[in-house]
Amino acid sequence: MINKVKGTYDLLPSDIYIWQYLEKFIKELYQKYNYKEIRTPIFEYSNLFHRDNEHSDMVTKETYNFKDKGNRDLTLRPEGTAGVLRSYIENKLYANNRLVKLFYIGPNFRYERPQKGRFRQFMQFGVETLGSNDYLIDVEIIKLAFETVKQLGLKQYILKINTLGDKQSKTNFEKALVNYLTPFYNELSFDSKERLTKNPLRILDSKDPNDLKIIKNAPSLKDYLSDKSKESFENITKMLTSLKIDYEIDYKLVRGLDYYSDTVFEILSTNPNFGSQTALVGGGRYNSLVKELGGPEIPGIGFAFGMERLVESIKLEEISLPKEKTLDAYFITFDPKTKKEAFKLQALLRDNGFITDLNYLNSSFKSQLKEALSEEAKYLIIIGEDELNENKVTVKDTKLETQEKVKIDNLVSYLKEKLNV
Ligand code: HAM
């Protein structure tokens, strides 16, 4: 037997309705905010992700890299933002100074240590808004992420926001942080030692108990914000408050990727059984990234949800979602002749919009009945020799357990009336 690859999972028919519901829900909600769907390739040239300014673990250590037969360096996308921006630049979607609002759903790949809520292939859906630095766009984005969890009916979550400041504020703070941490170099964890030169802000994110002791007295980001950054962040938080969106400011929230500046945020599950990977969604501003990827200087902001984690929240909070439609009718037959007749009738019913099925395995009457009930068929259509001779079928309502003989010619109208189709 060949097993699935470590860190991947199969989505079986019994669970698929949650995913289908979620996809439909997202598309409807995001269209209301005027986001347009974009689909980009699953693999890209490696240098799209492996950039000089991107030192995050996710990009340096966790990507699936390979060479194709033409000796090109390719990478399975570990996230959606870089590919969407590459496409935005390549297709010149920025023409006419338009504000471009995009959403996407698709698989991503990261070679992380698999655990609850963390996979090597996982689904994200997200948005990217390109072309505006208006603080109201930040609010719109945060609100959209918030509405996603709220309108799904979830209750156990918390929204955390922070600002990393503009480029200058961030650089000033980084310098101060490095100055503070350098004397503690030997006491820092292995990862933090590495991050000190490449990505010092991420040290604030460390879970290592010794690092935490050192970080406790580190300079605070908020003391390094420029007046403009402070004002913009205040505007954002005020507007969130007036929209009655609950949030918590977390000055230690820095996010895993290096491309962020100014606003960053996450929504985390607070369900006690969620496991350690609690971030349902993460996002923020990236005002230099379009330029860094070879495009014009255009600001952007976005977020991405992990769909597996959202599905897990839905299950843990026992949110009941509409299931897939079940069969309108199931044909029960007795021999090749009645089966053939049922097959023809089934085509007619399907053409008229009904959901139907029949048994192709020549099973016993009992097994056919069992199958029909397990498929939650609303009606049984029983075709025996007697019925055929009379040009009729027996239609049985599986709930009311009533049955009557119906002329084959009247079957469509009979079912239409009963089922309101
Ligand atoms: P990220 O925080 O790396 O950000 O990922 C966003 C979300 O994807 C996480 O909050 C989590 O729910 C989910 N996720 C990440 N890695 C895994 C994994 N291995 N298994 C399961 N779920 C996972 C980004 O990817 C940014 N591109 C978000 C963004 C868009 N920022 C601006 N625009």
CSV table of C-alpha atoms and ligand atoms in Angstrom, one decimal:
chain,number,residue,atom,x,y,z
A,1,MET,CA,0.0,0.0,0.0
A,2,ILE,CA,1.2,3.5,-0.8
A,3,ASN,CA,0.4,6.0,1.9
A,4,LYS,CA,-0.1,9.8,1.6
A,5,VAL,CA,2.9,12.0,2.0
A,6,LYS,CA,3.6,13.1,5.5
A,7,GLY,CA,1.9,16.4,6.4
A,8,THR,CA,-0.9,16.0,3.8
A,9,TYR,CA,-4.4,14.8,4.2
A,10,ASP,CA,-7.3,13.4,2.1
A,11,LEU,CA,-10.5,15.3,2.0
A,12,LEU,CA,-13.2,12.6,2.0
A,13,PRO,CA,-16.8,13.0,0.7
A,14,SER,CA,-18.1,12.8,4.3
A,15,ASP,CA,-16.3,16.1,5.1
A,16,ILE,CA,-16.4,17.9,1.8
A,17,TYR,CA,-19.6,19.8,2.5
A,18,ILE,CA,-17.9,22.0,5.0
A,19,TRP,CA,-15.3,23.0,2.5
A,20,GLN,CA,-17.8,23.6,-0.2
A,21,TYR,CA,-19.9,25.7,2.1
A,22,LEU,CA,-16.8,27.7,3.1
A,23,GLU,CA,-15.7,28.3,-0.5
A,24,LYS,CA,-19.2,29.5,-1.4
A,25,PHE,CA,-19.5,31.6,1.7
A,26,ILE,CA,-16.1,33.3,1.0
A,27,LYS,CA,-16.9,34.0,-2.6
A,28,GLU,CA,-20.2,35.6,-1.7
A,29,LEU,CA,-18.8,37.7,1.2
A,30,TYR,CA,-15.7,38.9,-0.7
A,31,GLN,CA,-17.7,39.9,-3.7
A,32,LYS,CA,-19.8,42.1,-1.5
A,33,TYR,CA,-16.6,44.0,-0.7
A,34,ASN,CA,-15.8,44.1,-4.4
A,35,TYR,CA,-12.8,41.7,-4.4
A,36,LYS,CA,-12.2,39.9,-7.7
A,37,GLU,CA,-10.9,36.4,-7.8
A,38,ILE,CA,-7.4,35.7,-9.2
A,39,ARG,CA,-5.8,32.3,-9.8
A,40,THR,CA,-2.0,32.1,-10.1
A,41,PRO,CA,0.2,29.0,-10.7
A,42,ILE,CA,1.1,26.7,-7.8
A,43,PHE,CA,4.8,26.8,-8.8
A,44,GLU,CA,6.9,29.9,-9.6
A,45,TYR,CA,10.5,30.7,-10.2
A,46,SER,CA,12.3,30.3,-6.9
A,47,ASN,CA,13.7,33.8,-6.8
A,48,LEU,CA,10.1,35.1,-6.5
A,49,PHE,CA,10.2,33.8,-2.9
A,50,HIS,CA,13.9,33.6,-2.2
A,51,ARG,CA,14.6,37.3,-2.3
A,52,ASP,CA,17.5,39.2,-0.7
A,53,ASN,CA,15.1,40.9,1.8
A,54,GLU,CA,13.2,37.8,2.8
A,55,HIS,CA,15.0,35.9,5.6
A,56,SER,CA,11.9,34.3,7.2
A,57,ASP,CA,12.3,30.7,8.1
A,58,MET,CA,9.3,30.0,6.0
A,59,VAL,CA,11.0,31.1,2.9
A,60,THR,CA,14.6,30.1,3.6
A,61,LYS,CA,14.1,26.7,5.2
A,62,GLU,CA,10.6,25.6,4.5
A,63,THR,CA,10.0,25.8,0.8
A,64,TYR,CA,9.8,22.8,-1.6
A,65,ASN,CA,12.4,23.6,-4.2
A,66,PHE,CA,13.2,21.6,-7.3
A,67,LYS,CA,14.8,21.9,-10.7
A,68,ASP,CA,12.8,21.1,-13.8
A,69,LYS,CA,14.2,19.3,-16.9
A,70,GLY,CA,15.3,22.7,-18.3
A,71,ASN,CA,17.4,23.2,-15.1
A,72,ARG,CA,15.2,26.0,-13.9
A,73,ASP,CA,14.9,26.6,-10.2
A,74,LEU,CA,11.3,26.4,-9.2
A,75,THR,CA,9.5,26.5,-5.9
A,76,LEU,CA,6.0,25.3,-4.8
A,77,ARG,CA,4.4,28.4,-3.5
A,78,PRO,CA,4.5,28.6,0.3
A,79,GLU,CA,1.9,31.5,0.4
A,80,GLY,CA,-0.2,33.5,-2.0
A,81,THR,CA,1.0,37.1,-1.8
A,82,ALA,CA,4.2,36.8,-3.8
A,83,GLY,CA,2.5,35.1,-6.7
A,84,VAL,CA,-0.4,37.4,-6.8
A,85,LEU,CA,1.9,40.4,-6.8
A,86,ARG,CA,4.1,38.9,-9.5
A,87,SER,CA,0.9,38.5,-11.6
A,88,TYR,CA,-0.2,42.0,-10.8
A,89,ILE,CA,3.1,43.4,-12.0
A,90,GLU,CA,3.5,41.2,-15.0
A,91,ASN,CA,-0.1,41.9,-16.2
A,92,LYS,CA,0.2,45.6,-15.4
A,93,LEU,CA,-2.9,45.5,-13.4
A,94,TYR,CA,-1.7,48.8,-11.8
A,95,ALA,CA,-2.3,50.7,-15.0
A,96,ASN,CA,-4.5,53.9,-14.7
A,97,ASN,CA,-3.6,54.2,-11.0
A,98,ARG,CA,-6.5,51.9,-10.1
A,99,LEU,CA,-7.1,50.4,-6.7
A,100,VAL,CA,-7.0,46.7,-7.3
A,101,LYS,CA,-8.8,44.3,-4.9
A,102,LEU,CA,-8.1,40.6,-5.4
A,103,PHE,CA,-9.0,37.4,-3.6
A,104,TYR,CA,-7.7,33.9,-4.0
A,105,ILE,CA,-8.2,30.4,-2.8
A,106,GLY,CA,-5.6,27.6,-3.3
A,107,PRO,CA,-3.1,25.2,-1.9
A,108,ASN,CA,0.3,26.1,-0.5
A,109,PHE,CA,3.3,24.1,0.5
A,110,ARG,CA,5.7,24.4,3.4
A,111,TYR,CA,8.2,21.9,4.7
A,112,GLU,CA,7.3,22.5,8.3
A,113,ARG,CA,7.1,19.9,11.1
A,114,PRO,CA,3.6,18.6,10.8
A,115,GLN,CA,1.4,18.9,13.9
A,116,LYS,CA,-2.2,19.7,14.7
A,117,GLY,CA,-3.3,22.6,12.4
A,118,ARG,CA,0.0,22.6,10.6
A,119,PHE,CA,0.4,20.7,7.3
A,120,ARG,CA,2.9,20.5,4.5
A,121,GLN,CA,0.1,21.1,1.9
A,122,PHE,CA,-2.6,23.4,3.2
A,123,MET,CA,-5.3,25.7,1.7
A,124,GLN,CA,-5.3,29.4,2.1
A,125,PHE,CA,-7.8,32.0,1.0
A,126,GLY,CA,-6.8,35.6,1.1
A,127,VAL,CA,-7.1,39.0,-0.3
A,128,GLU,CA,-4.6,41.6,-1.5
A,129,THR,CA,-5.5,45.3,-2.0
A,130,LEU,CA,-3.0,47.2,-4.1
A,131,GLY,CA,-2.7,50.9,-4.8
A,132,SER,CA,-3.7,52.7,-1.7
A,133,ASN,CA,-2.1,53.7,1.6
A,134,ASP,CA,-5.4,55.1,3.0
A,135,TYR,CA,-5.9,53.9,6.6
A,136,LEU,CA,-9.5,53.1,5.7
A,137,ILE,CA,-8.3,50.3,3.5
A,138,ASP,CA,-6.5,48.9,6.5
A,139,VAL,CA,-9.8,49.0,8.4
A,140,GLU,CA,-11.7,47.5,5.5
A,141,ILE,CA,-9.2,44.6,5.3
A,142,ILE,CA,-9.3,44.0,9.1
A,143,LYS,CA,-13.1,44.2,9.1
A,144,LEU,CA,-13.3,41.7,6.2
A,145,ALA,CA,-11.2,39.2,8.1
A,146,PHE,CA,-13.3,39.8,11.2
A,147,GLU,CA,-16.6,39.5,9.4
A,148,THR,CA,-15.4,36.2,7.9
A,149,VAL,CA,-15.1,34.6,11.3
A,150,LYS,CA,-18.1,36.4,12.8
A,151,GLN,CA,-20.5,35.6,9.9
A,152,LEU,CA,-19.5,32.0,10.1
A,153,GLY,CA,-20.9,32.0,13.6
A,154,LEU,CA,-17.6,31.5,15.4
A,155,LYS,CA,-17.3,33.0,18.9
A,156,GLN,CA,-14.0,31.8,20.2
A,157,TYR,CA,-11.4,34.1,18.7
A,158,ILE,CA,-9.4,37.2,19.4
A,159,LEU,CA,-8.2,39.9,16.9
A,160,LYS,CA,-4.7,41.2,17.6
A,161,ILE,CA,-3.3,44.2,15.8
A,162,ASN,CA,0.0,46.1,15.9
A,163,THR,CA,1.9,48.5,13.8
A,164,LEU,CA,5.5,48.0,12.8
A,165,GLY,CA,5.7,51.6,11.7
A,166,ASP,CA,6.8,52.9,8.3
A,167,LYS,CA,10.2,51.9,6.9
A,168,GLN,CA,12.1,54.5,8.8
A,169,SER,CA,10.4,53.7,12.2
A,170,LYS,CA,11.0,50.0,11.6
A,171,THR,CA,14.7,50.5,10.8
A,172,ASN,CA,15.2,52.7,13.8
A,173,PHE,CA,13.5,50.2,16.1
A,174,GLU,CA,15.5,47.3,14.6
A,175,LYS,CA,18.7,49.1,15.3
A,176,ALA,CA,17.7,49.8,18.9
A,177,LEU,CA,16.6,46.1,19.4
A,178,VAL,CA,19.9,44.8,18.0
A,179,ASN,CA,21.9,47.2,20.3
A,180,TYR,CA,19.9,45.9,23.3
A,181,LEU,CA,20.2,42.2,22.4
A,182,THR,CA,23.8,42.0,21.3
A,183,PRO,CA,25.3,41.9,24.8
A,184,PHE,CA,22.9,38.9,25.5
A,185,TYR,CA,24.1,37.1,22.4
A,186,ASN,CA,25.5,34.0,24.1
A,187,GLU,CA,22.4,33.6,26.2
A,188,LEU,CA,20.0,33.7,23.2
A,189,SER,CA,18.4,30.5,21.7
A,190,PHE,CA,20.0,29.1,18.5
A,191,ASP,CA,17.2,30.5,16.4
A,192,SER,CA,17.3,34.0,17.9
A,193,LYS,CA,21.1,34.1,17.5
A,194,GLU,CA,20.5,33.5,13.8
A,195,ARG,CA,17.7,36.1,13.6
A,196,LEU,CA,19.8,38.8,15.3
A,197,THR,CA,21.5,39.6,12.1
A,198,LYS,CA,18.9,38.6,9.6
A,199,ASN,CA,15.5,39.4,11.1
A,200,PRO,CA,15.8,40.8,14.6
A,201,LEU,CA,12.1,41.7,14.9
A,202,ARG,CA,11.2,38.0,14.9
A,203,ILE,CA,13.1,37.5,18.2
A,204,LEU,CA,10.1,39.2,19.8
A,205,ASP,CA,8.1,36.3,18.6
A,206,SER,CA,10.3,33.7,20.4
A,207,LYS,CA,8.7,31.1,22.6
A,208,ASP,CA,12.0,30.1,24.2
A,209,PRO,CA,11.8,30.8,28.0
A,210,ASN,CA,15.3,32.3,28.2
A,211,ASP,CA,14.7,34.5,25.2
A,212,LEU,CA,11.4,35.6,26.8
A,213,LYS,CA,13.3,36.8,30.0
A,214,ILE,CA,15.7,38.8,27.9
A,215,ILE,CA,12.9,40.3,25.7
A,216,LYS,CA,11.0,41.4,28.7
A,217,ASN,CA,13.1,44.6,29.1
A,218,ALA,CA,13.8,45.1,25.4
A,219,PRO,CA,12.9,48.5,23.8
A,220,SER,CA,9.3,48.7,22.7
A,221,LEU,CA,8.2,49.3,19.1
A,222,LYS,CA,5.7,51.9,20.0
A,223,ASP,CA,8.5,54.3,21.2
A,224,TYR,CA,10.0,54.3,17.8
A,225,LEU,CA,7.0,55.1,15.7
A,226,SER,CA,7.1,58.2,13.5
A,227,ASP,CA,4.3,60.7,14.1
A,228,LYS,CA,2.8,59.7,10.8
A,229,SER,CA,2.7,56.0,11.7
A,230,LYS,CA,1.3,56.8,15.2
A,231,GLU,CA,-1.5,58.9,13.7
A,232,SER,CA,-2.4,56.3,11.1
A,233,PHE,CA,-2.5,53.6,13.7
A,234,GLU,CA,-4.7,55.7,16.0
A,235,ASN,CA,-7.0,56.4,13.1
A,236,ILE,CA,-7.3,52.7,12.4
A,237,THR,CA,-8.0,51.7,16.0
A,238,LYS,CA,-10.5,54.5,16.5
A,239,MET,CA,-12.4,53.4,13.4
A,240,LEU,CA,-12.3,49.8,14.5
A,241,THR,CA,-13.8,50.8,17.8
A,242,SER,CA,-16.5,52.8,16.1
A,243,LEU,CA,-17.4,49.8,14.0
A,244,LYS,CA,-17.7,47.8,17.2
A,245,ILE,CA,-14.8,45.5,16.2
A,246,ASP,CA,-13.2,44.1,19.3
A,247,TYR,CA,-9.4,44.0,19.1
A,248,GLU,CA,-6.4,43.9,21.3
A,249,ILE,CA,-3.2,45.8,20.6
A,250,ASP,CA,-0.2,43.5,20.9
A,251,TYR,CA,3.1,45.4,20.5
A,252,LYS,CA,4.9,42.1,20.2
A,253,LEU,CA,3.0,40.9,17.2
A,254,VAL,CA,5.5,41.0,14.3
A,255,ARG,CA,4.3,38.3,11.9
A,256,GLY,CA,6.5,35.6,10.3
A,257,LEU,CA,7.3,37.1,6.9
A,258,ASP,CA,9.7,40.0,6.5
A,259,TYR,CA,7.8,42.1,4.0
A,260,TYR,CA,5.5,43.8,6.4
A,261,SER,CA,5.5,47.4,7.5
A,262,ASP,CA,2.9,49.5,9.4
A,263,THR,CA,-0.3,47.5,10.2
A,264,VAL,CA,-0.1,43.9,11.0
A,265,PHE,CA,-2.8,41.7,12.5
A,266,GLU,CA,-3.9,38.2,13.3
A,267,ILE,CA,-7.1,36.5,14.5
A,268,LEU,CA,-6.4,33.6,16.8
A,269,SER,CA,-8.6,30.9,18.0
A,270,THR,CA,-9.2,30.9,21.8
A,271,ASN,CA,-10.8,27.5,21.9
A,272,PRO,CA,-8.9,25.5,24.5
A,273,ASN,CA,-8.8,22.4,22.4
A,274,PHE,CA,-7.3,24.0,19.3
A,275,GLY,CA,-3.7,23.0,19.8
A,276,SER,CA,-0.7,25.3,19.6
A,277,GLN,CA,-1.2,26.6,16.1
A,278,THR,CA,-4.0,29.1,16.8
A,279,ALA,CA,-3.6,31.7,14.1
A,280,LEU,CA,-6.7,31.5,11.8
A,281,VAL,CA,-5.6,34.4,9.7
A,282,GLY,CA,-2.6,36.7,9.4
A,283,GLY,CA,-2.0,39.8,7.4
A,284,GLY,CA,-0.7,43.3,7.1
A,285,ARG,CA,0.7,46.0,5.0
A,286,TYR,CA,3.7,45.6,2.6
A,287,ASN,CA,4.4,49.0,1.1
A,288,SER,CA,7.7,48.1,-0.4
A,289,LEU,CA,7.0,44.6,-1.8
A,290,VAL,CA,5.6,45.5,-5.2
A,291,LYS,CA,8.8,47.6,-5.9
A,292,GLU,CA,11.0,44.9,-4.5
A,293,LEU,CA,9.4,42.5,-7.0
A,294,GLY,CA,10.3,44.7,-9.9
A,295,GLY,CA,7.1,46.8,-10.1
A,296,PRO,CA,6.3,50.4,-9.5
A,297,GLU,CA,6.2,51.9,-5.9
A,298,ILE,CA,2.7,50.8,-5.0
A,299,PRO,CA,1.5,50.1,-1.5
A,300,GLY,CA,-0.4,47.0,-0.6
A,301,ILE,CA,-2.2,45.2,2.2
A,302,GLY,CA,-3.8,41.8,2.6
A,303,PHE,CA,-4.3,38.7,4.7
A,304,ALA,CA,-4.7,35.0,4.3
A,305,PHE,CA,-6.7,32.5,6.3
A,306,GLY,CA,-5.7,28.9,6.8
A,307,MET,CA,-8.7,26.9,5.7
A,308,GLU,CA,-7.9,23.8,7.7
A,309,ARG,CA,-7.9,25.8,10.9
A,310,LEU,CA,-11.1,27.5,10.0
A,311,VAL,CA,-12.7,24.1,9.4
A,312,GLU,CA,-11.3,22.9,12.7
A,313,SER,CA,-12.9,25.9,14.5
A,314,ILE,CA,-16.2,25.2,12.8
A,315,LYS,CA,-16.1,21.7,14.1
A,316,LEU,CA,-14.9,22.5,17.6
A,317,GLU,CA,-17.6,25.2,18.0
A,318,GLU,CA,-20.1,22.8,16.6
A,319,ILE,CA,-21.4,25.3,14.0
A,320,SER,CA,-24.1,23.5,12.0
A,321,LEU,CA,-23.8,24.1,8.3
A,322,PRO,CA,-26.2,23.0,5.6
A,323,LYS,CA,-25.3,19.6,4.3
A,324,GLU,CA,-25.1,18.7,0.6
A,325,LYS,CA,-28.4,18.0,-1.1
A,326,THR,CA,-29.5,14.4,-0.8
A,327,LEU,CA,-31.2,12.3,-3.4
A,328,ASP,CA,-34.7,13.2,-4.5
A,329,ALA,CA,-35.3,9.7,-5.7
A,330,TYR,CA,-33.7,6.3,-5.7
A,331,PHE,CA,-34.8,3.6,-8.2
A,332,ILE,CA,-35.4,0.1,-7.0
A,333,THR,CA,-35.4,-2.6,-9.6
A,334,PHE,CA,-35.5,-6.4,-9.8
A,335,ASP,CA,-34.0,-7.6,-13.0
A,336,PRO,CA,-32.2,-6.4,-16.1
A,337,LYS,CA,-35.4,-5.4,-17.8
A,338,THR,CA,-36.7,-3.2,-14.9
A,339,LYS,CA,-33.2,-1.8,-14.4
A,340,LYS,CA,-33.1,-0.8,-18.1
A,341,GLU,CA,-36.5,1.0,-17.7
A,342,ALA,CA,-35.3,2.7,-14.5
A,343,PHE,CA,-32.2,3.8,-16.3
A,344,LYS,CA,-34.2,5.5,-19.0
A,345,LEU,CA,-36.6,7.1,-16.5
A,346,GLN,CA,-33.6,8.3,-14.4
A,347,ALA,CA,-32.2,10.2,-17.5
A,348,LEU,CA,-35.6,11.9,-17.8
A,349,LEU,CA,-35.7,12.9,-14.1
A,350,ARG,CA,-32.2,14.2,-14.2
A,351,ASP,CA,-32.9,16.2,-17.3
A,352,ASN,CA,-35.8,17.8,-15.3
A,353,GLY,CA,-33.5,18.8,-12.4
A,354,PHE,CA,-34.0,16.0,-10.0
A,355,ILE,CA,-31.1,14.3,-8.1
A,356,THR,CA,-31.4,10.6,-8.6
A,357,ASP,CA,-29.5,7.3,-8.5
A,358,LEU,CA,-30.0,3.6,-9.0
A,359,ASN,CA,-28.1,0.4,-8.2
A,360,TYR,CA,-25.8,-1.0,-10.8
A,361,LEU,CA,-24.7,-4.0,-8.8
A,362,ASN,CA,-27.8,-6.2,-9.2
A,363,SER,CA,-28.2,-6.1,-5.4
A,364,SER,CA,-31.1,-7.7,-3.5
A,365,PHE,CA,-34.2,-5.6,-2.8
A,366,LYS,CA,-33.1,-5.3,0.9
A,367,SER,CA,-29.6,-4.0,0.0
A,368,GLN,CA,-31.1,-1.5,-2.5
A,369,LEU,CA,-33.4,-0.2,0.2
A,370,LYS,CA,-30.6,0.1,2.7
A,371,GLU,CA,-28.5,2.1,0.2
A,372,ALA,CA,-31.5,4.4,-0.6
A,373,LEU,CA,-32.0,5.1,3.1
A,374,SER,CA,-28.3,5.7,3.7
A,375,GLU,CA,-28.3,8.2,0.9
A,376,GLU,CA,-31.3,9.9,2.5
A,377,ALA,CA,-33.4,9.6,-0.7
A,378,LYS,CA,-36.7,11.4,-0.3
A,379,TYR,CA,-38.5,9.0,-2.6
A,380,LEU,CA,-38.2,5.4,-3.7
A,381,ILE,CA,-39.3,4.6,-7.2
A,382,ILE,CA,-40.0,1.0,-7.3
A,383,ILE,CA,-40.2,-0.7,-10.8
A,384,GLY,CA,-41.3,-4.3,-10.8
A,385,GLU,CA,-42.8,-6.5,-13.5
A,386,ASP,CA,-46.4,-5.6,-12.5
A,387,GLU,CA,-45.7,-1.9,-12.6
A,388,LEU,CA,-44.1,-2.2,-16.1
A,389,ASN,CA,-47.1,-4.0,-17.4
A,390,GLU,CA,-49.3,-1.2,-16.2
A,391,ASN,CA,-46.9,1.6,-17.5
A,392,LYS,CA,-46.7,2.8,-13.9
A,393,VAL,CA,-44.1,3.0,-11.0
A,394,THR,CA,-44.6,2.8,-7.3
A,395,VAL,CA,-43.5,6.0,-5.6
A,396,LYS,CA,-42.8,5.7,-1.9
A,397,ASP,CA,-42.3,8.7,0.4
A,398,THR,CA,-39.5,7.6,2.7
A,399,LYS,CA,-40.4,10.0,5.6
A,400,LEU,CA,-44.2,9.5,5.6
A,401,GLU,CA,-43.9,5.9,4.5
A,402,THR,CA,-46.9,6.3,2.2
A,403,GLN,CA,-46.8,5.0,-1.4
A,404,GLU,CA,-48.9,5.2,-4.5
A,405,LYS,CA,-48.8,4.1,-8.1
A,406,VAL,CA,-48.0,6.8,-10.6
A,407,LYS,CA,-48.3,6.7,-14.4
A,408,ILE,CA,-44.8,6.9,-16.0
A,409,ASP,CA,-46.0,9.7,-18.1
A,410,ASN,CA,-47.0,11.7,-15.0
A,411,LEU,CA,-43.9,10.9,-12.9
A,412,VAL,CA,-42.1,14.2,-13.6
A,413,SER,CA,-45.1,16.4,-12.8
A,414,TYR,CA,-45.9,14.3,-9.8
A,415,LEU,CA,-42.4,14.7,-8.3
A,416,LYS,CA,-42.3,18.4,-9.3
A,417,GLU,CA,-45.4,19.0,-7.2
A,418,LYS,CA,-44.2,16.9,-4.3
A,419,LEU,CA,-40.7,18.3,-4.2
A,420,ASN,CA,-41.4,21.9,-5.3
A,421,VAL,CA,-38.8,21.6,-8.1
B,1,HAM,P1,1.0,33.4,7.2
B,1,HAM,O1,0.8,33.9,8.5
B,1,HAM,O2,2.3,32.7,6.9
B,1,HAM,O3,0.8,34.6,6.2
B,1,HAM,O4,-0.2,32.4,6.8
B,1,HAM,C1,-1.5,32.8,6.9
B,1,HAM,C2,-2.4,31.7,7.5
B,1,HAM,O5,-2.2,30.5,6.8
B,1,HAM,C3,-2.0,31.3,9.0
B,1,HAM,O6,-2.6,32.2,9.9
B,1,HAM,C4,-2.5,29.9,9.1
B,1,HAM,O7,-3.9,29.9,9.4
B,1,HAM,C5,-2.3,29.3,7.7
B,1,HAM,N1,-1.1,28.5,7.6
B,1,HAM,C6,0.2,28.9,7.5
B,1,HAM,N2,1.0,27.8,7.4
B,1,HAM,C7,0.2,26.7,7.6
B,1,HAM,C8,0.5,25.3,7.6
B,1,HAM,N3,1.7,24.8,7.5
B,1,HAM,N4,-0.6,24.5,7.8
B,1,HAM,C9,-1.8,25.0,7.9
B,1,HAM,N5,-2.1,26.3,7.9
B,1,HAM,C10,-1.1,27.2,7.7
B,1,HAM,C11,0.8,34.5,4.8
B,1,HAM,O8,0.9,33.5,4.2
B,1,HAM,C12,0.7,35.8,4.1
B,1,HAM,N6,0.8,35.6,2.7
B,1,HAM,C13,-0.6,36.5,4.5
B,1,HAM,C14,-0.8,37.8,3.8
B,1,HAM,C15,-1.5,38.1,2.7
B,1,HAM,N7,-0.2,38.9,4.2
B,1,HAM,C16,-0.5,39.9,3.4
B,1,HAM,N8,-1.3,39.4,2.4
